[in-house]
mmCIF file of the C-alpha atoms, coordinates in Angstrom:
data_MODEL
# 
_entry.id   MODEL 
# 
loop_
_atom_site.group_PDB 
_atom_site.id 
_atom_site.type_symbol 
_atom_site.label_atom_id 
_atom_site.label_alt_id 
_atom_site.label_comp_id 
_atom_site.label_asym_id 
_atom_site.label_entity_id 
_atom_site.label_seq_id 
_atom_site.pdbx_PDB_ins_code 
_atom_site.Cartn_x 
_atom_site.Cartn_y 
_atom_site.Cartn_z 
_atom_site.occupancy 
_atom_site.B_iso_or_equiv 
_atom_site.pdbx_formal_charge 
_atom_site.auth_seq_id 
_atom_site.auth_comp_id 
_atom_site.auth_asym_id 
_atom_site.auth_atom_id 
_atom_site.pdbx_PDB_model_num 
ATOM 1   C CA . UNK A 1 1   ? 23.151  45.839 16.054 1.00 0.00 ? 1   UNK A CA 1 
ATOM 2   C CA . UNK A 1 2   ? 20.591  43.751 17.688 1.00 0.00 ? 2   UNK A CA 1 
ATOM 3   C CA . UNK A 1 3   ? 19.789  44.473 21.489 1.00 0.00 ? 3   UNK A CA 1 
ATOM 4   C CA . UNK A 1 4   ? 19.972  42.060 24.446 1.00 0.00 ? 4   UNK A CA 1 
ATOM 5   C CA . UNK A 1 5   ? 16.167  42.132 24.467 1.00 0.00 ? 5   UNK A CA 1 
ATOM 6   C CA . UNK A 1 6   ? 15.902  41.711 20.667 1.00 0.00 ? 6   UNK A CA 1 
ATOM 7   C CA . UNK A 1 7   ? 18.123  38.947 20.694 1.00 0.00 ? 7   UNK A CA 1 
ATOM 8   C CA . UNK A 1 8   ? 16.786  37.493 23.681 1.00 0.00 ? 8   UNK A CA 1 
ATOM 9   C CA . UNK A 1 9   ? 13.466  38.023 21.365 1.00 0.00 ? 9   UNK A CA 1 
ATOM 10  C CA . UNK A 1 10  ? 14.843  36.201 18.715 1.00 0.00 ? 10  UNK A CA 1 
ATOM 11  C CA . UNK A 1 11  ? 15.585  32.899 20.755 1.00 0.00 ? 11  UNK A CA 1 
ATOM 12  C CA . UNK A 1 12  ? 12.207  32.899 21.775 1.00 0.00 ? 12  UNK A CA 1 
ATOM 13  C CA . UNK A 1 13  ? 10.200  32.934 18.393 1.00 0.00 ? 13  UNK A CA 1 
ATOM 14  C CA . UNK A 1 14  ? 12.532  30.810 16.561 1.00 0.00 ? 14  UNK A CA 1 
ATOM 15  C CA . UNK A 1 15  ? 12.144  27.925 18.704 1.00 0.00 ? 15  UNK A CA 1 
ATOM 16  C CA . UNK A 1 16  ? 7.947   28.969 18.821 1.00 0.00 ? 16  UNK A CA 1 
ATOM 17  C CA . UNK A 1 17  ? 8.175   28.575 15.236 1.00 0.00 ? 17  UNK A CA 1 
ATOM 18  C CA . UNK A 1 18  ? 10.192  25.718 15.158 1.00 0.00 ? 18  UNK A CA 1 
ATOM 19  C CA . UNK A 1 19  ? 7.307   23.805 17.125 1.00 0.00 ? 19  UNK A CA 1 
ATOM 20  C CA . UNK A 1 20  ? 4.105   25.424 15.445 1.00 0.00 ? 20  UNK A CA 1 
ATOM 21  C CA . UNK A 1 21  ? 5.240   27.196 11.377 1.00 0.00 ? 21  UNK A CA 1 
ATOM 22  C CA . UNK A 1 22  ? 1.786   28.408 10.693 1.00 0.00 ? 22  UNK A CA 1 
ATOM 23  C CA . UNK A 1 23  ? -0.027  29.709 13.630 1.00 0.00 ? 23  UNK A CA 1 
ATOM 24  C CA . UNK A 1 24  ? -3.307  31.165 13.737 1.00 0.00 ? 24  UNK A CA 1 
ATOM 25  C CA . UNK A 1 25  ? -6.038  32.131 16.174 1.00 0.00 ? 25  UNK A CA 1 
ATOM 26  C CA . UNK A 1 26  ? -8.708  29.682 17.780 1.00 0.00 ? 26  UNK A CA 1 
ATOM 27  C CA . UNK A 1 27  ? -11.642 31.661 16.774 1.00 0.00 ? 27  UNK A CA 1 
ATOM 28  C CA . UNK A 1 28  ? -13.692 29.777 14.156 1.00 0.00 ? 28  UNK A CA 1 
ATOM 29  C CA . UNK A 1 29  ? -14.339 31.745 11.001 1.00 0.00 ? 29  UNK A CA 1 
ATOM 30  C CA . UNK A 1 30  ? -14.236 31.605 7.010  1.00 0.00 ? 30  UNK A CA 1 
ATOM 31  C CA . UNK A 1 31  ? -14.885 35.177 5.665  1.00 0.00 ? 31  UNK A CA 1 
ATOM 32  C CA . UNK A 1 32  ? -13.485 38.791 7.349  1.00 0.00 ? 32  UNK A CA 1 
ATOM 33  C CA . UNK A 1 33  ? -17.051 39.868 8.740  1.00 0.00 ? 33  UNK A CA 1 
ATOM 34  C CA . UNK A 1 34  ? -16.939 36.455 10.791 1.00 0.00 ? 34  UNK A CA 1 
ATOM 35  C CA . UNK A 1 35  ? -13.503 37.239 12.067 1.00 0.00 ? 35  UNK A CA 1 
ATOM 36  C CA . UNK A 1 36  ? -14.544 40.835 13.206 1.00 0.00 ? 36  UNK A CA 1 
ATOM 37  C CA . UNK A 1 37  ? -17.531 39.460 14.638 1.00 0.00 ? 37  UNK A CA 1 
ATOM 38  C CA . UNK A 1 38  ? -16.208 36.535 16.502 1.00 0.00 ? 38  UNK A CA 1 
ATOM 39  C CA . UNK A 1 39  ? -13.266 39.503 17.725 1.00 0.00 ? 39  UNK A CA 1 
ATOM 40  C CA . UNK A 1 40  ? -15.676 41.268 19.201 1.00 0.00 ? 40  UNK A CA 1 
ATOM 41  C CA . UNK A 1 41  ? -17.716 39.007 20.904 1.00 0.00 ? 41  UNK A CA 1 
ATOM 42  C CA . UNK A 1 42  ? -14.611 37.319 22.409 1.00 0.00 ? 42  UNK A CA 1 
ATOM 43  C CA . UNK A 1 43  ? -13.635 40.559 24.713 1.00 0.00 ? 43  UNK A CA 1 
ATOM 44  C CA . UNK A 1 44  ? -13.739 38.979 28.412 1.00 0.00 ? 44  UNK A CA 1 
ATOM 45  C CA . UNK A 1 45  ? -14.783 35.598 26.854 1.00 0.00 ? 45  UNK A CA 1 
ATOM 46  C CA . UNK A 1 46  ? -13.150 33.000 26.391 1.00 0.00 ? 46  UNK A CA 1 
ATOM 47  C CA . UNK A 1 47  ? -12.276 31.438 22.176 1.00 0.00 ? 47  UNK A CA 1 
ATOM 48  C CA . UNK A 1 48  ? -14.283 27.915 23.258 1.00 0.00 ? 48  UNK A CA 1 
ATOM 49  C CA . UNK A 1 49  ? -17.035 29.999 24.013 1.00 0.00 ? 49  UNK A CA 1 
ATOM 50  C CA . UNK A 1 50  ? -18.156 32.011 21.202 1.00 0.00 ? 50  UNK A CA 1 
ATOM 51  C CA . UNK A 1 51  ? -17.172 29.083 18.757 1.00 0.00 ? 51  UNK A CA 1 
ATOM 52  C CA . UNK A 1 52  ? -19.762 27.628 20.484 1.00 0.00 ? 52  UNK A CA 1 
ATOM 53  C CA . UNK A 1 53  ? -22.411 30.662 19.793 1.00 0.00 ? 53  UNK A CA 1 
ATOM 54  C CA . UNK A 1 54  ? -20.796 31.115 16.226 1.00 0.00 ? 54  UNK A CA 1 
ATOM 55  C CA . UNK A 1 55  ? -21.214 27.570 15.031 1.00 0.00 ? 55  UNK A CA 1 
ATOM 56  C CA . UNK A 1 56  ? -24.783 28.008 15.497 1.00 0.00 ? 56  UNK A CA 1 
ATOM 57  C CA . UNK A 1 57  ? -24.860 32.197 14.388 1.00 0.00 ? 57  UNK A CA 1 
ATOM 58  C CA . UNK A 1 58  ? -22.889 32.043 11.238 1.00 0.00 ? 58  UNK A CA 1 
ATOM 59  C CA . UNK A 1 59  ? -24.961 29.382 9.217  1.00 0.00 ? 59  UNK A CA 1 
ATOM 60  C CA . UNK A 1 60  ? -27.565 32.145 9.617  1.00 0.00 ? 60  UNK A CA 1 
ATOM 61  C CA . UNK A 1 61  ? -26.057 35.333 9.163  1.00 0.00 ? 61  UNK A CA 1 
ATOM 62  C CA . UNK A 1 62  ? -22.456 35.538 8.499  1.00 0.00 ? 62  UNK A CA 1 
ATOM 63  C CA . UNK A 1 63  ? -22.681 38.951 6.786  1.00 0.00 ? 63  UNK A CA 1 
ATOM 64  C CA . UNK A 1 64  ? -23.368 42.375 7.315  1.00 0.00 ? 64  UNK A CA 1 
ATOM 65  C CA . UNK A 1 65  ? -26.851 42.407 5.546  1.00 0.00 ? 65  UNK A CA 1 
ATOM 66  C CA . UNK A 1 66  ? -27.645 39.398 7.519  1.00 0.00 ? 66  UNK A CA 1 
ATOM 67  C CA . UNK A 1 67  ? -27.030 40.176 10.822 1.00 0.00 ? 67  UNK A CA 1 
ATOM 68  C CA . UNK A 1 68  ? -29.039 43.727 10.095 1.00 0.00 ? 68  UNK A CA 1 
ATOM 69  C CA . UNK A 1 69  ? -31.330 41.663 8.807  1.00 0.00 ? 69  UNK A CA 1 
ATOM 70  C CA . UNK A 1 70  ? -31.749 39.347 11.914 1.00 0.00 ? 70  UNK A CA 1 
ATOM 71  C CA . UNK A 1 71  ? -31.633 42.888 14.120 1.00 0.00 ? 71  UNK A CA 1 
ATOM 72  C CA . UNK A 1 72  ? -30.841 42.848 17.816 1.00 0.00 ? 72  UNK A CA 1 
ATOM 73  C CA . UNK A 1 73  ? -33.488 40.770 19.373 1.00 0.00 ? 73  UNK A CA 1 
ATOM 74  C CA . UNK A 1 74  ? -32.959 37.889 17.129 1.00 0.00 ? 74  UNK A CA 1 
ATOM 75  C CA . UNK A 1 75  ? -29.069 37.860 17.259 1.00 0.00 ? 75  UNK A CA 1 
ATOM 76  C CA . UNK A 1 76  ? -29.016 37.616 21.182 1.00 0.00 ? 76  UNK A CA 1 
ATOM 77  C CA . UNK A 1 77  ? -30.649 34.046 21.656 1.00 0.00 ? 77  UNK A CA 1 
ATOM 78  C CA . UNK A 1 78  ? -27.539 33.128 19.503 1.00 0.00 ? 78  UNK A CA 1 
ATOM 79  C CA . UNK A 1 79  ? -24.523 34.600 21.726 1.00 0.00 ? 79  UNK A CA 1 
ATOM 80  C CA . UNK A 1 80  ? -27.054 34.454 25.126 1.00 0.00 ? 80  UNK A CA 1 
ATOM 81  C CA . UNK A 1 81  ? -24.270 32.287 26.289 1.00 0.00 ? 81  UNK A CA 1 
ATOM 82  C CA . UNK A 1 82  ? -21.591 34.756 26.237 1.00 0.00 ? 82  UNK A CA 1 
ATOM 83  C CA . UNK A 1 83  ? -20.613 37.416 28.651 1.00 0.00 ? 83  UNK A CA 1 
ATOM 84  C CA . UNK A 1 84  ? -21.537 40.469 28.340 1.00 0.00 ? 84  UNK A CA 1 
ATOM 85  C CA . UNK A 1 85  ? -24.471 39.624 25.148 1.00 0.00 ? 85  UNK A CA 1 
ATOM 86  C CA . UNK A 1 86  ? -26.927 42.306 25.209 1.00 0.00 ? 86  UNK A CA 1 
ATOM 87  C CA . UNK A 1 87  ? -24.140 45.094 25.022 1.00 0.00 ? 87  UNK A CA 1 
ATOM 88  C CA . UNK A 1 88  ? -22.342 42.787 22.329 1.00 0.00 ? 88  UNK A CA 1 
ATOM 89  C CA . UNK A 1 89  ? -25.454 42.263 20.348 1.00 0.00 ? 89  UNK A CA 1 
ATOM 90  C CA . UNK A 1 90  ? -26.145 45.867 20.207 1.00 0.00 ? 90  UNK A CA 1 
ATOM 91  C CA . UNK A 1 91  ? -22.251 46.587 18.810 1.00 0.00 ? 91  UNK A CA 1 
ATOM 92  C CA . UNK A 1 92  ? -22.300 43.883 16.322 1.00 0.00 ? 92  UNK A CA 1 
ATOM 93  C CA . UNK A 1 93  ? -25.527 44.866 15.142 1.00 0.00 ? 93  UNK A CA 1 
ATOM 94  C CA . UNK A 1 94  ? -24.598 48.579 14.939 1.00 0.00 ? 94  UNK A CA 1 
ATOM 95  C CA . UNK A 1 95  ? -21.311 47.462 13.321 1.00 0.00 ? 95  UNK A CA 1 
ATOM 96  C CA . UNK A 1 96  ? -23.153 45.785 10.381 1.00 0.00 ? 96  UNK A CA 1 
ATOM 97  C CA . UNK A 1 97  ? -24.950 48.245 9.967  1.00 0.00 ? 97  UNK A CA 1 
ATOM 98  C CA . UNK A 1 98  ? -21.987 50.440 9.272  1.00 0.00 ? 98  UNK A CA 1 
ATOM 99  C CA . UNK A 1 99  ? -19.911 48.488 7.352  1.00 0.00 ? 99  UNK A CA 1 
ATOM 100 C CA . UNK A 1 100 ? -23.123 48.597 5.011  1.00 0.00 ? 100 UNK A CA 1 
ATOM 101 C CA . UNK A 1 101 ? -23.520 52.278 4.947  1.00 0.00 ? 101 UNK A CA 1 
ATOM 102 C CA . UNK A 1 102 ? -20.052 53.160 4.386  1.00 0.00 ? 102 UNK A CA 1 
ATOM 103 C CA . UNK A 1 103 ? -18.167 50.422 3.458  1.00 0.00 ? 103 UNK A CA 1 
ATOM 104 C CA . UNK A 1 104 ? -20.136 47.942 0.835  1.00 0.00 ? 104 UNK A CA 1 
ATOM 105 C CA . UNK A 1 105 ? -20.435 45.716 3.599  1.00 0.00 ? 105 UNK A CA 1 
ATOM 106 C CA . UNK A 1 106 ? -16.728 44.762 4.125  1.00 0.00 ? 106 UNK A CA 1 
ATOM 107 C CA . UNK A 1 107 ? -14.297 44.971 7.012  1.00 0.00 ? 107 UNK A CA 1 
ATOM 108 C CA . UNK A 1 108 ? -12.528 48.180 6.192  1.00 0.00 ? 108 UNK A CA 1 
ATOM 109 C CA . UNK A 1 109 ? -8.531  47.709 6.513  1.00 0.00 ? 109 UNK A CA 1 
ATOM 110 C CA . UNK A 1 110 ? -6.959  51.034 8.642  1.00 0.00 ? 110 UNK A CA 1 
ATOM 111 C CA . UNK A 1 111 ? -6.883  50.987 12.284 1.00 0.00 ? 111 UNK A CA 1 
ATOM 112 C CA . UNK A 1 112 ? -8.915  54.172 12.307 1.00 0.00 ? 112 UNK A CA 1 
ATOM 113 C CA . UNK A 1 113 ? -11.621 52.670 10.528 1.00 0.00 ? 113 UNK A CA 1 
ATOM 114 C CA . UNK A 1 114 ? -11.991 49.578 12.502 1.00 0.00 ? 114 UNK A CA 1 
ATOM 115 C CA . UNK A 1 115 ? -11.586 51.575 15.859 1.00 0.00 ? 115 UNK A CA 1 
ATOM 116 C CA . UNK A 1 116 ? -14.559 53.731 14.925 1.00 0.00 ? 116 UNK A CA 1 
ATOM 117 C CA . UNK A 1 117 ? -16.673 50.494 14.632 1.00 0.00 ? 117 UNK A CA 1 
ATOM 118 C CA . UNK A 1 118 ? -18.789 49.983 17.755 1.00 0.00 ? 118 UNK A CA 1 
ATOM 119 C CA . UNK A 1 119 ? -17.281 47.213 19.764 1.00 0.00 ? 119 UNK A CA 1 
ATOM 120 C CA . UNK A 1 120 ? -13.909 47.513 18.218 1.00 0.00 ? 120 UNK A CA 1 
ATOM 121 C CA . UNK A 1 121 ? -11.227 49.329 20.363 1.00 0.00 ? 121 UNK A CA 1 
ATOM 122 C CA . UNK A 1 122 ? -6.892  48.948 19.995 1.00 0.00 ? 122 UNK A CA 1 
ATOM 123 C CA . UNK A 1 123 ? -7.042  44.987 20.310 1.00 0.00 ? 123 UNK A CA 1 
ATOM 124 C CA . UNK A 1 124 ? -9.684  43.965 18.165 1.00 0.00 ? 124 UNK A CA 1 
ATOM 125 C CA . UNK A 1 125 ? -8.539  46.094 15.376 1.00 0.00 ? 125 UNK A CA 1 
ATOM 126 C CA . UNK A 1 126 ? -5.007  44.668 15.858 1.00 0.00 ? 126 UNK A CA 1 
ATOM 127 C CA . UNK A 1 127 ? -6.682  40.914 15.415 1.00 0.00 ? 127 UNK A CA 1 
ATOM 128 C CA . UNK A 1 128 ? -7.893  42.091 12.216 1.00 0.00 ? 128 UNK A CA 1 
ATOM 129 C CA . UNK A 1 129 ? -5.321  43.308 11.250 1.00 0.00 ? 129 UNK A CA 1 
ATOM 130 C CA . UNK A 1 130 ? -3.086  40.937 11.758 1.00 0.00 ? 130 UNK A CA 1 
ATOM 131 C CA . UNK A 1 131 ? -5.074  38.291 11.409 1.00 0.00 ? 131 UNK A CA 1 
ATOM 132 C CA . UNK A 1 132 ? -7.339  39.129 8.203  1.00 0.00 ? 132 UNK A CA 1 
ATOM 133 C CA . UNK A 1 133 ? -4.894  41.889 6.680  1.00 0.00 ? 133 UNK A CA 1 
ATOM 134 C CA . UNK A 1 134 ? -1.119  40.135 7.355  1.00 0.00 ? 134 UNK A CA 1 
ATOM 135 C CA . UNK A 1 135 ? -0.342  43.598 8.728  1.00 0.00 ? 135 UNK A CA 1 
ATOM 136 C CA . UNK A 1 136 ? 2.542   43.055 11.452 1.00 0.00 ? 136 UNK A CA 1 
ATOM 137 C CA . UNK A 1 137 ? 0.423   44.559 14.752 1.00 0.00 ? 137 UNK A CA 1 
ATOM 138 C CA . UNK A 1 138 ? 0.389   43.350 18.351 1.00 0.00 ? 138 UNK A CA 1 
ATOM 139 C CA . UNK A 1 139 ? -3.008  42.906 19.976 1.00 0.00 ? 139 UNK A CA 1 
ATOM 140 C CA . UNK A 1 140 ? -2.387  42.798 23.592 1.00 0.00 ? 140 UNK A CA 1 
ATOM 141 C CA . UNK A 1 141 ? -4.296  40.415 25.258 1.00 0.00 ? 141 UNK A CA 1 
ATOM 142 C CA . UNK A 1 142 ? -3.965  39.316 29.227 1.00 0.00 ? 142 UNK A CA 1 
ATOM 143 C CA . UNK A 1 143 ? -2.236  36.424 27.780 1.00 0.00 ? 143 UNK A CA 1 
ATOM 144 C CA . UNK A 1 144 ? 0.312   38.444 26.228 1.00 0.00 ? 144 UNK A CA 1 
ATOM 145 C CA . UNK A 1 145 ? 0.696   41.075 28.529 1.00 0.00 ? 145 UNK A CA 1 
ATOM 146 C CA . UNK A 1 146 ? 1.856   38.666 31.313 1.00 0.00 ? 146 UNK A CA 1 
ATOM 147 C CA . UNK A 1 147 ? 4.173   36.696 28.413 1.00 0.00 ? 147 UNK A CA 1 
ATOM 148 C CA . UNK A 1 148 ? 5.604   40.275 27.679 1.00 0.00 ? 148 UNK A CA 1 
ATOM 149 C CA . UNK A 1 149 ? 6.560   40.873 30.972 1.00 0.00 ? 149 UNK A CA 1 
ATOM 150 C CA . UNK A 1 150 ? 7.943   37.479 32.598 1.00 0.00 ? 150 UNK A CA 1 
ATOM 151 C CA . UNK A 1 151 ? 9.407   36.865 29.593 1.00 0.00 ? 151 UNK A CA 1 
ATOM 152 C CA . UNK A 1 152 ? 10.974  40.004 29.748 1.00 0.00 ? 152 UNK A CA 1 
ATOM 153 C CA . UNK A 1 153 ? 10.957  40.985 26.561 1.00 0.00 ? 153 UNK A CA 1 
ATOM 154 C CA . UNK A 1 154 ? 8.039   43.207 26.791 1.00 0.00 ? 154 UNK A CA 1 
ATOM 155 C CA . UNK A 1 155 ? 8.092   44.855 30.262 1.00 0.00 ? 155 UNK A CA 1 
ATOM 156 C CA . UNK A 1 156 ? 5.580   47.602 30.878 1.00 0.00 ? 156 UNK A CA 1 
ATOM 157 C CA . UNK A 1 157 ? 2.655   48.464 33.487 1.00 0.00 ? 157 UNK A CA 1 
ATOM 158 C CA . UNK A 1 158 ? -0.359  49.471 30.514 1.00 0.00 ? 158 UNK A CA 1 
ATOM 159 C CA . UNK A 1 159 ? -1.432  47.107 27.466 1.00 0.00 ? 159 UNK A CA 1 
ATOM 160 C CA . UNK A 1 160 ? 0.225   50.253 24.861 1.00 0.00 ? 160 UNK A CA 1 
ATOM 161 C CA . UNK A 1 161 ? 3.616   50.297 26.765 1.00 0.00 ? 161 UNK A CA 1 
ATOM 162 C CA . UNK A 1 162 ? 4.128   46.128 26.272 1.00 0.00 ? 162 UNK A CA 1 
ATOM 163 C CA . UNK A 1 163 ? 2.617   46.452 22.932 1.00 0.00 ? 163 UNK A CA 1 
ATOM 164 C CA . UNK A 1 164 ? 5.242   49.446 21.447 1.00 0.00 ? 164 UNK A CA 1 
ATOM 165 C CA . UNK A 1 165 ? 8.072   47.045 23.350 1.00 0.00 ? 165 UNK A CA 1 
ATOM 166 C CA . UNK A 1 166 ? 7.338   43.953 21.819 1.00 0.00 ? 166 UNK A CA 1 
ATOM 167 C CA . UNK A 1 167 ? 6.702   46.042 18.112 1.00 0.00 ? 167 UNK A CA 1 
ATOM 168 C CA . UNK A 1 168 ? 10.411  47.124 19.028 1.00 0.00 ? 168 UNK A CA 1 
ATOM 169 C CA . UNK A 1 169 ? 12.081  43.899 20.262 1.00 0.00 ? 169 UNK A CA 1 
ATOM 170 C CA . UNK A 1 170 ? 10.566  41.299 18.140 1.00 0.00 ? 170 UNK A CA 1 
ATOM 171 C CA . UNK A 1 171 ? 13.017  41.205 14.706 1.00 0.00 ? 171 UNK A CA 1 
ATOM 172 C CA . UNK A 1 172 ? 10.713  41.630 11.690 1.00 0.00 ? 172 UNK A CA 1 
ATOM 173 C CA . UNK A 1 173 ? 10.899  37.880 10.455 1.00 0.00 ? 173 UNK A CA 1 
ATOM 174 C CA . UNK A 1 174 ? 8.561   37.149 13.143 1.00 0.00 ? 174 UNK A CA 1 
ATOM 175 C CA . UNK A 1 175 ? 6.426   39.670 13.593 1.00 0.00 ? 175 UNK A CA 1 
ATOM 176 C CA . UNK A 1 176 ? 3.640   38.224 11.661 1.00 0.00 ? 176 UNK A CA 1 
ATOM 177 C CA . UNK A 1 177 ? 2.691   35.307 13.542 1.00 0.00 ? 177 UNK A CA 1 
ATOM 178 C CA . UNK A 1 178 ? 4.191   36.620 16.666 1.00 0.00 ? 178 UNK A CA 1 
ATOM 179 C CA . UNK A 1 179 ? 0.531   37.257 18.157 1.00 0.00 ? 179 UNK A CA 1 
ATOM 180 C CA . UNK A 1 180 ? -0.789  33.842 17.837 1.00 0.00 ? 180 UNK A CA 1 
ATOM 181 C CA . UNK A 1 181 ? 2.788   32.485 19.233 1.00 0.00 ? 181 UNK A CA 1 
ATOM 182 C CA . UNK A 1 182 ? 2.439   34.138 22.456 1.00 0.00 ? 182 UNK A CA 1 
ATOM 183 C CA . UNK A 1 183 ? -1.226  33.744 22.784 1.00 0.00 ? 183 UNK A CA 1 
ATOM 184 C CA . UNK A 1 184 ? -1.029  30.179 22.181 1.00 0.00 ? 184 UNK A CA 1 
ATOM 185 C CA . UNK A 1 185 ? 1.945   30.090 24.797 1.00 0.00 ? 185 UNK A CA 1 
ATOM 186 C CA . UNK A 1 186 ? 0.146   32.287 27.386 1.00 0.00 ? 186 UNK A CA 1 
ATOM 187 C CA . UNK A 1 187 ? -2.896  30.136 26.574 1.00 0.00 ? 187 UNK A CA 1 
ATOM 188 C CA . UNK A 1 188 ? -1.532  26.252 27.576 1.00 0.00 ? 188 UNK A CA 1 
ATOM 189 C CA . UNK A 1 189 ? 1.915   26.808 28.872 1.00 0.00 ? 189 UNK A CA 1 
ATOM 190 C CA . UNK A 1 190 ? 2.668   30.263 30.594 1.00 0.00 ? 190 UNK A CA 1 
ATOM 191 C CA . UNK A 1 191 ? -0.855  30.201 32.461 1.00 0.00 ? 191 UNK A CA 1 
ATOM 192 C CA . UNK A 1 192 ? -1.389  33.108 34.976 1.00 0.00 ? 192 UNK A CA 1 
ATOM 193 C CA . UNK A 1 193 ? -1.797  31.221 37.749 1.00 0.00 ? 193 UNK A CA 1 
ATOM 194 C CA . UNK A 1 194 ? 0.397   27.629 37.520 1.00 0.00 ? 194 UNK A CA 1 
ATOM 195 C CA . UNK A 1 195 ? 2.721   28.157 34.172 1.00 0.00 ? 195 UNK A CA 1 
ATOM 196 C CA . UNK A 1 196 ? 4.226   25.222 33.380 1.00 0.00 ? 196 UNK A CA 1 
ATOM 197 C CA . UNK A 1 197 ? 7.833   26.274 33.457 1.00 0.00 ? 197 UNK A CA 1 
ATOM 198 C CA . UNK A 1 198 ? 8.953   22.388 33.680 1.00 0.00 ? 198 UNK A CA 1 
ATOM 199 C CA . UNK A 1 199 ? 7.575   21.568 30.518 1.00 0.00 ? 199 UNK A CA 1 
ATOM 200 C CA . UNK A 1 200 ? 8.391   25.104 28.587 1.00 0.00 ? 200 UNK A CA 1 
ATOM 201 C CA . UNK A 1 201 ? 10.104  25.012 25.442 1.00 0.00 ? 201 UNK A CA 1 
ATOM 202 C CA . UNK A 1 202 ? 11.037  28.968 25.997 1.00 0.00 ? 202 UNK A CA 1 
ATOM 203 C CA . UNK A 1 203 ? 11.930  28.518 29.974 1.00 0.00 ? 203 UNK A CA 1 
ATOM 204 C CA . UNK A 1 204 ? 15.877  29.075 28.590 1.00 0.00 ? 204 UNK A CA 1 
ATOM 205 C CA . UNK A 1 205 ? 15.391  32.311 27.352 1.00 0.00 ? 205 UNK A CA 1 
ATOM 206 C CA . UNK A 1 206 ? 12.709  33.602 30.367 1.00 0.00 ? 206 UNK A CA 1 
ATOM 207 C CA . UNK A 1 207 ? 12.926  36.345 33.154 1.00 0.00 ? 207 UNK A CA 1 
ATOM 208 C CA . UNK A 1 208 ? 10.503  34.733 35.012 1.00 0.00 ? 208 UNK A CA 1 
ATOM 209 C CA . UNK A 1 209 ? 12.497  31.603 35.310 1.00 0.00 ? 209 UNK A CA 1 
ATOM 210 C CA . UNK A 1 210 ? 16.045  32.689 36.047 1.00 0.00 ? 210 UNK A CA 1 
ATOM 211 C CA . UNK A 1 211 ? 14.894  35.559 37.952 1.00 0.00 ? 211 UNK A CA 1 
ATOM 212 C CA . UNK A 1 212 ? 12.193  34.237 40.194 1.00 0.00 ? 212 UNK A CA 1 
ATOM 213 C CA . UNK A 1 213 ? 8.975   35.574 40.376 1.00 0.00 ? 213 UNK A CA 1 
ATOM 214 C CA . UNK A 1 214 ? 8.269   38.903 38.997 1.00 0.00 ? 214 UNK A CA 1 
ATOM 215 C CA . UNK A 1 215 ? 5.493   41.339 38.452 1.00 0.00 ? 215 UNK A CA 1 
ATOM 216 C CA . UNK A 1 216 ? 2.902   39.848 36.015 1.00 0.00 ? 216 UNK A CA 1 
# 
């Protein structure tokens, strides 16, 4: 028998699915070494961002071998623009070098292995593996750690505890594209700072609503 919160769940992500089937992430990318690579370089950057770098990165090195090839000092002028780029071109470039030594050059698909990769910690190995793999994970993002908790669904004080909630309240039919549904809520509706409960197709079903304010 379903809980309150996994039915309250269940509300929530049929009417997100209703409006948007086939979700997916923002991050520009056509093979899995882009996708791992964009991942990484989006941690405390925003999606618009590193499309920007990547458009202009990829059509030179979109693979392992490439991006060893290119080496640190030439990868930077291509993410210069994003926060953080000297540490990130250092873990991409370490990463590729990996993924050639032990892995043919291909995204490996276990948490373990991805987590081991420099740059890669809990949420960018959930992306990928949700994301590349179809595996049915939860990256927590700050998008989807504030949805977890004002929706209510998902209430915790650490990115694990609202990630193990929402693996337990969200019913198995939409577990797969739940990610992308809250991002992409978090993202234009539920914004930290002025969320748009007026025009929210979820507001029905939220904490945050018929509760009044509570802890993000």
């Amino acid at each position: 028998m379903a809980s309150k919160r996994q039915e309250q769940a269940r509300q929530i992500f049929s009417i997100l699915r209703a409006a948007n089937p086939e979700p997916t992430t923002e991050l520009n990318y056509s093979n899995g070494f882009e996708l791992l690579t964009a991942v990484i370089l989006s941690a405390q950057a925003t999606d618009v961002g590193v499309n920007k770098a990547t458009a202009k990165l990829f059509p030179i090195a979109n693979s392992a071998q490439q991006i060893v090839n290119l080496g640190i000092e030439g990868l930077i002028p291509y993410i210069k623009t994003i926060g953080l780029y000297q540490t990130k071109a250092k873990n991409v470039s370490a990463m590729a070098q990996i993924l050639l030594d032990k892995y043919n050059g291909e995204v490996p698909a276990t948490r373990e292995e991805l987590e081991a990769l420099p740059g890669v910690g809990r949420k960018t190995a959930n992306v990928v593996l949700n994301t590349l793999y179809r595996q049915p994970t939860m990256a927590v993002d700050t998008h989807i750690f504030r949805m977890g908790n004002r929706l209510g669904i998902a209430r915790g004080k650490t990115v694990l505890e609202v990630e193990q909630k929402l693996l337990k309240n969200i019913p198995a039919e939409f577990m797969l594209d739940a990610h992308h549904w809250l991002i992409l809520h978090g993202r234009y509706v539920c914004k930290a700072r002025n969320p748009d409960c007026e025009h929210c197709s979820i507001s029905a079903y939220c904490d945050y609503v018929h509760l009044g304010k509570i802890d993000d």
